[in-house]
Amino acid sequence: MSLFGMMRTGVSGMTAQSNKLGTVSDNISNSDTTGYKRATTEFSSLIGNQVPSNYTSGGVGTNVRHGITDQGIIEGTTSTTDLAINGQGFFVVSNTDGTPYLTRAGSFVPDASGNLVNAAGFYLMGYDLASGATGVANGLTGLTKVNISQSQLQATPSTAGTFAANLPSGATAVPAGSRPSDNLAGSTYTAKSSLVTYDNLGNAVTLDVYFTNTGPGAWQASVFNHADAAAGGGFPYAGGALATQNLAFGPTGSLTGGSPLNLTIPGGQAFSLDLSNTTQLGTGYTPISANANGNAPSPLDHVDIGNDGTLSFVYQDGGRVPAFRIPLANVASPDNLTPLSGNVYAPSVGSGDVVVGTAGSGGLGALDSSSLEQSTVDLATELTAMIEAQRGYTANSKVFQTGADLMDVVVNLRSQ
């Protein structure tokens, strides 16, 4: 083995330990960085060309790896827009130029424009449900900045509702000519309920829903606008029925035909009323459930983010409007992603292509609101690694120093 080779090996060892100290210092400085993944320096031997009579020293090479798949501790916060991923996956974020990246750092807050941005200045990306965007599984098409700024008042017209009740099987049939669908002053019915819906401006529109027995296992459902009722309420209604539907029940009392009932809300949208859970059994008329979507004009109260990534605006009257879906992305080999400044990652050849999906499905983790994933750095482990690297660096420097001393001996040899 040559003296120069020994010295080069010592330098290789010092360089390797310097790299290890570099990752340790990064880890310690990011011990409180949200979503940070610990970096490690792995050593591998470098072997020189060997001949039987002479050993040729090699050295050591280093490879820096980031434990991106390691799950950090999830801690609760008081901000709804603080997000953590419990399981696999990454948030999709973008910089000011619109370039997309992946991250686990979910400390998002609204900026001056209402866009959610994390501590490193990256914008959270999602699908705008109001525009009907759904995206694709194998790319980032259709994503836009998640924006939670809203006008103070929001009204949503009703488009769908459900109504479930039991209709008495022993009811007396109402003859034709005197049913609600005839809309006469003497019209009679078996049962009645009302349902509040909303038009395009958020005005409440009360629907009177009449159920009339027309024979064994046969009923008629008629819907009227309560505002059109005669003086004192009831028939006749100005303008007639908004919709009339025949209902059929099987021998077990379950509905076999006639659902849904479709109509148009006066001043509003087409409305579909689901009656599929209505029954005809041997007891009295019993409303079970009744609801309709939409809401009156109401100030925004707060935003809510579900475990599946659905961001909804919640208004003071209790109305809830889904606005964005925050997807999660993943790659085949997350540990081979390329780390970049700002605690973000870019796909690489080794990581594989990005696949996008819904939180909580397809192997992706659940999304926890009011939570943050902490750094995976353990200070005790890093301080121990620092001492190991320091000792290793010192030992390699001694090898280099010994080689240098021996070289001085060779240089200073002179003939006796």
Short mmCIF file of C-alpha atoms in Angstrom, two decimals:
data_model
loop_
_atom_site.label_atom_id
_atom_site.label_comp_id
_atom_site.label_asym_id
_atom_site.label_seq_id
_atom_site.Cartn_x
_atom_site.Cartn_y
_atom_site.Cartn_z
CA MET A 1 0.00 0.00 0.00
CA SER A 2 1.41 3.41 -0.94
CA LEU A 3 1.65 6.23 1.57
CA PHE A 4 -0.32 8.46 -0.80
CA GLY A 5 -3.06 5.81 -0.93
CA MET A 6 -3.22 5.66 2.87
CA MET A 7 -3.54 9.44 3.06
CA ARG A 8 -6.27 9.48 0.40
CA THR A 9 -8.14 6.83 2.40
CA GLY A 10 -7.91 8.99 5.51
CA VAL A 11 -9.27 11.96 3.57
CA SER A 12 -12.11 9.78 2.29
CA GLY A 13 -13.00 8.85 5.87
CA MET A 14 -12.91 12.48 7.03
CA THR A 15 -15.14 13.51 4.12
CA ALA A 16 -17.61 10.75 4.96
CA GLN A 17 -17.78 11.78 8.61
CA SER A 18 -18.21 15.42 7.53
CA ASN A 19 -21.22 14.37 5.47
CA LYS A 20 -22.63 12.57 8.50
CA LEU A 21 -22.13 15.67 10.63
CA GLY A 22 -23.90 17.66 7.92
CA THR A 23 -27.04 15.51 8.11
CA VAL A 24 -26.92 15.55 11.91
CA SER A 25 -26.75 19.36 11.93
CA ASP A 26 -29.68 19.59 9.49
CA ASN A 27 -31.70 17.21 11.65
CA ILE A 28 -31.03 19.14 14.84
CA SER A 29 -31.86 22.49 13.23
CA ASN A 30 -35.16 21.03 11.93
CA SER A 31 -36.17 19.22 15.10
CA ASP A 32 -39.18 21.57 15.42
CA THR A 33 -40.01 21.82 11.70
CA THR A 34 -43.52 20.56 10.95
CA GLY A 35 -43.48 17.43 8.82
CA TYR A 36 -39.67 17.26 8.58
CA LYS A 37 -38.23 13.79 7.89
CA ARG A 38 -34.89 12.83 9.45
CA ALA A 39 -31.89 12.45 7.11
CA THR A 40 -29.19 9.82 7.61
CA THR A 41 -25.76 9.27 6.04
CA GLU A 42 -25.07 5.68 5.05
CA PHE A 43 -21.52 4.47 4.41
CA SER A 44 -20.39 2.02 1.74
CA SER A 45 -16.89 0.67 1.15
CA LEU A 46 -14.73 1.58 -1.84
CA ILE A 47 -12.24 -1.23 -2.68
CA GLY A 48 -9.14 -0.56 -4.79
CA ASN A 49 -7.71 -2.94 -7.40
CA GLN A 50 -5.90 -5.68 -5.48
CA VAL A 51 -2.84 -7.73 -6.36
CA PRO A 52 -1.55 -10.62 -4.21
CA SER A 53 1.73 -8.95 -3.27
CA ASN A 54 0.47 -5.42 -2.56
CA TYR A 55 -2.65 -4.11 -0.81
CA THR A 56 -4.25 -1.07 -2.39
CA SER A 57 -6.36 0.97 0.01
CA GLY A 58 -9.73 2.21 -1.12
CA GLY A 59 -11.95 4.41 1.02
CA VAL A 60 -15.57 4.98 1.97
CA GLY A 61 -18.48 6.45 0.05
CA THR A 62 -21.62 8.06 1.48
CA ASN A 63 -25.24 8.09 0.47
CA VAL A 64 -27.72 10.44 2.15
CA ARG A 65 -31.20 9.04 2.72
CA HIS A 66 -34.32 10.72 4.07
CA GLY A 67 -36.79 8.63 6.08
CA ILE A 68 -39.74 10.12 4.22
CA THR A 69 -42.02 7.17 4.97
CA ASP A 70 -41.45 7.50 8.74
CA GLN A 71 -44.59 8.70 10.51
CA GLY A 72 -44.12 11.64 12.87
CA ILE A 73 -46.13 12.17 16.04
CA ILE A 74 -49.45 13.93 15.38
CA GLU A 75 -50.31 16.68 17.85
CA GLY A 76 -53.53 18.67 18.10
CA THR A 77 -53.78 22.41 17.45
CA THR A 78 -56.50 25.05 17.66
CA SER A 79 -56.58 25.91 13.93
CA THR A 80 -58.96 24.07 11.61
CA THR A 81 -56.63 24.64 8.67
CA ASP A 82 -53.72 22.87 10.38
CA LEU A 83 -53.65 19.50 8.62
CA ALA A 84 -51.84 16.23 9.25
CA ILE A 85 -51.81 12.94 7.36
CA ASN A 86 -52.26 9.87 9.52
CA GLY A 87 -50.74 7.25 7.22
CA GLN A 88 -49.31 7.34 3.73
CA GLY A 89 -49.53 10.20 1.27
CA PHE A 90 -48.57 13.83 0.72
CA PHE A 91 -50.30 17.16 0.29
CA VAL A 92 -50.00 18.66 -3.18
CA VAL A 93 -48.66 22.23 -2.98
CA SER A 94 -47.33 24.74 -5.47
CA ASN A 95 -44.98 27.69 -5.40
CA THR A 96 -45.73 31.16 -6.74
CA ASP A 97 -44.83 29.98 -10.26
CA GLY A 98 -47.43 27.20 -10.10
CA THR A 99 -44.89 24.34 -10.00
CA PRO A 100 -46.40 21.44 -8.00
CA TYR A 101 -44.58 19.64 -5.20
CA LEU A 102 -45.37 17.14 -2.45
CA THR A 103 -45.11 17.83 1.28
CA ARG A 104 -46.15 16.61 4.72
CA ALA A 105 -45.93 20.12 6.22
CA GLY A 106 -49.58 21.00 6.83
CA SER A 107 -49.40 24.24 8.84
CA PHE A 108 -51.70 26.15 6.47
CA VAL A 109 -53.13 29.62 7.06
CA PRO A 110 -55.03 31.93 4.69
CA ASP A 111 -53.03 34.70 3.04
CA ALA A 112 -54.38 38.15 2.15
CA SER A 113 -56.34 36.64 -0.75
CA GLY A 114 -57.74 33.74 1.26
CA ASN A 115 -55.46 31.10 -0.29
CA LEU A 116 -54.18 28.50 2.17
CA VAL A 117 -50.38 28.71 2.39
CA ASN A 118 -47.96 26.88 4.70
CA ALA A 119 -45.01 28.22 6.67
CA ALA A 120 -42.65 27.79 3.69
CA GLY A 121 -44.92 29.82 1.39
CA PHE A 122 -46.34 26.92 -0.64
CA TYR A 123 -50.03 26.97 -1.63
CA LEU A 124 -52.31 24.04 -0.80
CA MET A 125 -53.89 22.59 -3.94
CA GLY A 126 -57.31 20.97 -4.26
CA TYR A 127 -60.31 20.41 -6.50
CA ASP A 128 -62.89 23.21 -6.71
CA LEU A 129 -66.21 21.40 -6.22
CA ALA A 130 -68.21 24.43 -7.37
CA SER A 131 -66.65 24.12 -10.83
CA GLY A 132 -67.18 20.36 -10.92
CA ALA A 133 -63.45 19.56 -11.07
CA THR A 134 -62.65 15.92 -10.26
CA GLY A 135 -59.08 15.52 -11.51
CA VAL A 136 -57.33 12.38 -12.68
CA ALA A 137 -55.64 9.56 -10.77
CA ASN A 138 -52.32 9.63 -12.64
CA GLY A 139 -51.58 13.34 -12.64
CA LEU A 140 -52.22 16.75 -11.12
CA THR A 141 -54.67 18.03 -13.72
CA GLY A 142 -57.56 20.11 -12.43
CA LEU A 143 -55.95 21.24 -9.17
CA THR A 144 -56.33 24.83 -8.05
CA LYS A 145 -55.39 26.86 -4.98
CA VAL A 146 -57.65 26.17 -2.02
CA ASN A 147 -59.28 29.49 -1.15
CA ILE A 148 -61.44 30.00 1.93
CA SER A 149 -62.43 33.65 1.41
CA GLN A 150 -66.16 34.01 1.03
CA SER A 151 -68.66 36.85 0.89
CA GLN A 152 -70.47 37.49 4.15
CA LEU A 153 -73.78 36.11 2.88
CA GLN A 154 -74.35 32.90 1.01
CA ALA A 155 -77.62 31.41 -0.22
CA THR A 156 -77.90 27.97 -1.79
CA PRO A 157 -81.03 26.85 -3.67
CA SER A 158 -82.54 23.47 -2.85
CA THR A 159 -82.09 20.71 -5.40
CA ALA A 160 -82.72 17.47 -3.47
CA GLY A 161 -84.43 16.20 -0.36
CA THR A 162 -85.61 13.04 1.35
CA PHE A 163 -88.86 12.24 3.08
CA ALA A 164 -89.66 9.02 4.90
CA ALA A 165 -92.90 8.15 6.71
CA ASN A 166 -95.21 5.26 7.41
CA LEU A 167 -98.58 5.41 5.67
CA PRO A 168 -101.39 3.54 7.47
CA SER A 169 -102.28 0.32 5.67
CA GLY A 170 -105.84 0.49 6.99
CA ALA A 171 -106.59 3.93 5.53
CA THR A 172 -109.86 4.47 3.67
CA ALA A 173 -109.47 5.12 -0.04
CA VAL A 174 -110.38 8.62 -1.22
CA PRO A 175 -112.49 8.52 -4.38
CA ALA A 176 -111.37 10.23 -7.57
CA GLY A 177 -112.69 13.75 -8.01
CA SER A 178 -112.07 14.75 -4.41
CA ARG A 179 -108.33 14.10 -4.10
CA PRO A 180 -105.64 16.80 -3.64
CA SER A 181 -104.62 16.42 -7.28
CA ASP A 182 -108.10 17.69 -8.20
CA ASN A 183 -107.35 20.89 -6.22
CA LEU A 184 -110.96 21.55 -5.27
CA ALA A 185 -112.36 23.27 -2.21
CA GLY A 186 -113.63 19.92 -0.96
CA SER A 187 -110.48 17.89 -1.68
CA THR A 188 -109.64 15.38 1.04
CA TYR A 189 -106.50 13.43 1.87
CA THR A 190 -105.15 10.81 4.24
CA ALA A 191 -102.03 12.57 5.65
CA LYS A 192 -100.07 15.77 5.21
CA SER A 193 -96.58 17.09 6.05
CA SER A 194 -94.65 20.22 5.08
CA LEU A 195 -91.05 20.62 3.99
CA VAL A 196 -89.00 23.85 3.89
CA THR A 197 -86.90 24.42 0.76
CA TYR A 198 -85.09 27.46 -0.70
CA ASP A 199 -85.31 29.30 -4.01
CA ASN A 200 -82.43 30.89 -5.96
CA LEU A 201 -82.35 33.95 -3.67
CA GLY A 202 -82.47 31.95 -0.46
CA ASN A 203 -86.13 32.66 0.23
CA ALA A 204 -87.85 29.86 2.14
CA VAL A 205 -90.42 27.97 0.07
CA THR A 206 -92.65 25.67 2.13
CA LEU A 207 -93.91 22.62 0.28
CA ASP A 208 -97.16 20.98 1.44
CA VAL A 209 -96.91 17.25 0.78
CA TYR A 210 -100.22 15.34 0.73
CA PHE A 211 -100.54 11.53 0.83
CA THR A 212 -103.85 10.08 -0.29
CA ASN A 213 -104.88 6.43 -0.24
CA THR A 214 -106.39 5.45 -3.60
CA GLY A 215 -106.85 1.70 -3.02
CA PRO A 216 -105.10 -1.38 -1.60
CA GLY A 217 -101.35 -0.78 -1.71
CA ALA A 218 -101.87 2.37 -3.80
CA TRP A 219 -101.31 5.97 -2.80
CA GLN A 220 -101.02 9.34 -4.43
CA ALA A 221 -98.46 11.99 -3.38
CA SER A 222 -99.17 15.61 -4.32
CA VAL A 223 -96.98 18.62 -3.63
CA PHE A 224 -98.20 22.23 -3.44
CA ASN A 225 -96.59 25.59 -2.73
CA HIS A 226 -97.86 26.60 0.71
CA ALA A 227 -97.84 30.26 -0.37
CA ASP A 228 -100.56 29.43 -2.95
CA ALA A 229 -102.99 28.00 -0.40
CA ALA A 230 -106.51 29.42 -0.12
CA ALA A 231 -107.33 31.96 2.58
CA GLY A 232 -107.06 30.19 5.91
CA GLY A 233 -104.93 27.45 4.34
CA GLY A 234 -105.79 24.40 2.30
CA PHE A 235 -107.57 23.95 -1.00
CA PRO A 236 -107.80 25.22 -3.62
CA TYR A 237 -104.19 26.24 -4.24
CA ALA A 238 -103.56 28.94 -6.82
CA GLY A 239 -101.73 27.44 -9.76
CA GLY A 240 -102.45 23.81 -8.79
CA ALA A 241 -100.07 21.06 -7.75
CA LEU A 242 -96.33 21.37 -8.38
CA ALA A 243 -96.19 17.59 -8.87
CA THR A 244 -98.34 14.49 -8.40
CA GLN A 245 -96.98 10.97 -8.21
CA ASN A 246 -98.62 7.56 -7.76
CA LEU A 247 -97.00 5.31 -5.14
CA ALA A 248 -97.19 1.52 -5.06
CA PHE A 249 -96.45 -0.73 -2.09
CA GLY A 250 -95.67 -4.44 -2.05
CA PRO A 251 -97.12 -7.11 0.25
CA THR A 252 -94.45 -6.43 2.90
CA GLY A 253 -95.25 -2.73 3.02
CA SER A 254 -92.17 -1.48 1.19
CA LEU A 255 -92.36 1.05 -1.63
CA THR A 256 -92.11 -0.59 -5.04
CA GLY A 257 -92.71 2.37 -7.34
CA GLY A 258 -93.10 6.12 -7.41
CA SER A 259 -89.80 7.45 -6.09
CA PRO A 260 -88.32 9.97 -6.59
CA LEU A 261 -90.91 12.72 -6.93
CA ASN A 262 -89.62 15.47 -9.24
CA LEU A 263 -90.74 19.11 -9.31
CA THR A 264 -89.43 22.65 -9.71
CA ILE A 265 -89.17 24.94 -6.71
CA PRO A 266 -91.02 28.21 -7.45
CA GLY A 267 -88.30 30.73 -8.24
CA GLY A 268 -85.69 28.02 -7.75
CA GLN A 269 -84.20 24.88 -9.17
CA ALA A 270 -85.37 21.45 -10.25
CA PHE A 271 -85.95 19.46 -7.06
CA SER A 272 -85.92 15.70 -6.50
CA LEU A 273 -87.68 14.31 -3.40
CA ASP A 274 -86.58 10.79 -2.43
CA LEU A 275 -89.50 8.78 -0.99
CA SER A 276 -87.81 5.37 -1.19
CA ASN A 277 -87.86 4.75 2.57
CA THR A 278 -91.60 5.36 2.89
CA THR A 279 -93.58 2.31 4.08
CA GLN A 280 -97.20 1.16 4.38
CA LEU A 281 -97.62 -0.77 7.62
CA GLY A 282 -100.38 -1.46 10.13
CA THR A 283 -100.00 1.67 12.24
CA GLY A 284 -100.86 5.33 11.96
CA TYR A 285 -99.25 7.98 9.85
CA THR A 286 -95.72 8.47 11.24
CA PRO A 287 -93.21 10.91 9.71
CA ILE A 288 -89.72 9.47 10.22
CA SER A 289 -87.33 11.87 8.53
CA ALA A 290 -87.55 14.97 6.36
CA ASN A 291 -84.77 17.14 5.01
CA ALA A 292 -83.81 19.24 2.01
CA ASN A 293 -80.51 20.78 0.99
CA GLY A 294 -79.97 24.49 0.44
CA ASN A 295 -79.93 27.36 2.89
CA ALA A 296 -81.15 30.90 3.42
CA PRO A 297 -78.70 33.83 3.25
CA SER A 298 -76.41 33.44 6.24
CA PRO A 299 -72.96 34.74 7.34
CA LEU A 300 -70.03 32.37 7.14
CA ASP A 301 -69.24 30.91 10.58
CA HIS A 302 -66.20 28.68 9.95
CA VAL A 303 -64.68 26.11 7.63
CA ASP A 304 -64.68 22.40 8.34
CA ILE A 305 -62.34 19.78 6.84
CA GLY A 306 -63.34 16.12 6.95
CA ASN A 307 -61.12 13.06 7.14
CA ASP A 308 -61.69 12.48 3.41
CA GLY A 309 -60.34 15.95 2.59
CA THR A 310 -63.67 17.65 1.90
CA LEU A 311 -63.47 21.32 2.89
CA SER A 312 -66.91 22.77 3.64
CA PHE A 313 -68.12 26.27 4.44
CA VAL A 314 -70.36 26.20 7.53
CA TYR A 315 -72.76 29.12 7.96
CA GLN A 316 -74.30 30.51 11.13
CA ASP A 317 -77.67 28.96 10.38
CA GLY A 318 -76.06 25.50 10.25
CA GLY A 319 -75.95 25.31 6.46
CA ARG A 320 -72.98 23.44 5.05
CA VAL A 321 -71.62 23.87 1.51
CA PRO A 322 -68.80 21.57 0.28
CA ALA A 323 -66.33 23.84 -1.52
CA PHE A 324 -63.06 21.95 -2.10
CA ARG A 325 -61.74 18.41 -1.97
CA ILE A 326 -58.15 18.22 -0.78
CA PRO A 327 -56.55 15.15 -2.41
CA LEU A 328 -53.52 13.20 -1.28
CA ALA A 329 -50.73 12.07 -3.59
CA ASN A 330 -48.25 9.24 -3.33
CA VAL A 331 -45.44 7.56 -5.28
CA ALA A 332 -44.23 3.97 -5.45
CA SER A 333 -41.01 4.71 -3.51
CA PRO A 334 -41.43 7.80 -1.28
CA ASP A 335 -37.93 7.48 0.21
CA ASN A 336 -36.51 8.15 -3.27
CA LEU A 337 -38.26 11.49 -3.67
CA THR A 338 -35.94 14.46 -4.14
CA PRO A 339 -35.97 16.77 -1.07
CA LEU A 340 -35.99 20.50 -1.80
CA SER A 341 -35.92 23.66 0.27
CA GLY A 342 -39.17 24.44 2.03
CA ASN A 343 -39.72 20.86 3.24
CA VAL A 344 -41.12 19.79 -0.13
CA TYR A 345 -40.33 16.87 -2.41
CA ALA A 346 -40.15 16.45 -6.17
CA PRO A 347 -40.70 13.13 -7.99
CA SER A 348 -37.59 11.43 -9.36
CA VAL A 349 -36.83 8.45 -11.59
CA GLY A 350 -36.33 6.33 -8.48
CA SER A 351 -39.55 7.41 -6.77
CA GLY A 352 -41.93 6.65 -9.62
CA ASP A 353 -44.83 8.70 -10.93
CA VAL A 354 -47.32 10.59 -8.77
CA VAL A 355 -50.70 8.95 -8.12
CA VAL A 356 -53.53 11.09 -6.73
CA GLY A 357 -56.48 9.84 -4.68
CA THR A 358 -58.93 10.56 -1.86
CA ALA A 359 -57.74 10.56 1.73
CA GLY A 360 -58.67 7.37 3.55
CA SER A 361 -58.95 5.23 0.42
CA GLY A 362 -56.60 3.30 -1.85
CA GLY A 363 -53.94 2.91 0.83
CA LEU A 364 -53.76 6.66 1.52
CA GLY A 365 -53.91 7.92 5.09
CA ALA A 366 -56.71 9.87 6.72
CA LEU A 367 -56.57 13.64 6.85
CA ASP A 368 -56.75 15.08 10.39
CA SER A 369 -57.87 18.68 10.79
CA SER A 370 -56.62 20.80 13.72
CA SER A 371 -53.50 18.62 13.83
CA LEU A 372 -49.86 18.80 12.76
CA GLU A 373 -47.30 16.07 12.13
CA GLN A 374 -44.16 16.73 14.14
CA SER A 375 -40.56 16.25 12.98
CA THR A 376 -39.21 12.70 13.14
CA VAL A 377 -35.93 13.95 14.66
CA ASP A 378 -34.97 12.61 18.09
CA LEU A 379 -32.40 14.93 19.68
CA ALA A 380 -30.82 12.21 21.84
CA THR A 381 -30.20 10.07 18.76
CA GLU A 382 -28.71 12.99 16.84
CA LEU A 383 -26.38 13.99 19.67
CA THR A 384 -25.15 10.41 19.91
CA ALA A 385 -24.56 10.34 16.14
CA MET A 386 -22.70 13.64 16.41
CA ILE A 387 -20.26 12.16 18.95
CA GLU A 388 -19.77 9.07 16.78
CA ALA A 389 -19.02 11.22 13.72
CA GLN A 390 -16.63 13.39 15.73
CA ARG A 391 -14.69 10.36 16.95
CA GLY A 392 -14.62 8.86 13.47
CA TYR A 393 -13.37 12.12 11.97
CA THR A 394 -10.61 12.32 14.60
CA ALA A 395 -9.51 8.73 13.95
CA ASN A 396 -9.35 9.30 10.19
CA SER A 397 -7.36 12.50 10.70
CA LYS A 398 -4.87 10.45 12.73
CA VAL A 399 -4.48 8.08 9.77
CA PHE A 400 -3.79 11.07 7.50
CA GLN A 401 -1.36 12.55 10.04
CA THR A 402 0.50 9.25 10.36
CA GLY A 403 0.85 9.05 6.58
CA ALA A 404 2.13 12.60 6.47
CA ASP A 405 4.71 11.82 9.19
CA LEU A 406 5.90 8.75 7.31
CA MET A 407 6.15 10.83 4.14
CA ASP A 408 8.40 13.27 6.03
CA VAL A 409 10.65 10.36 7.02
CA VAL A 410 10.94 9.28 3.38
CA VAL A 411 11.63 12.81 2.16
CA ASN A 412 14.29 13.37 4.83
CA LEU A 413 16.23 10.14 4.10
CA ARG A 414 19.78 10.82 3.01
CA SER A 415 22.81 8.70 2.26
CA GLN A 416 25.02 7.79 5.20
#
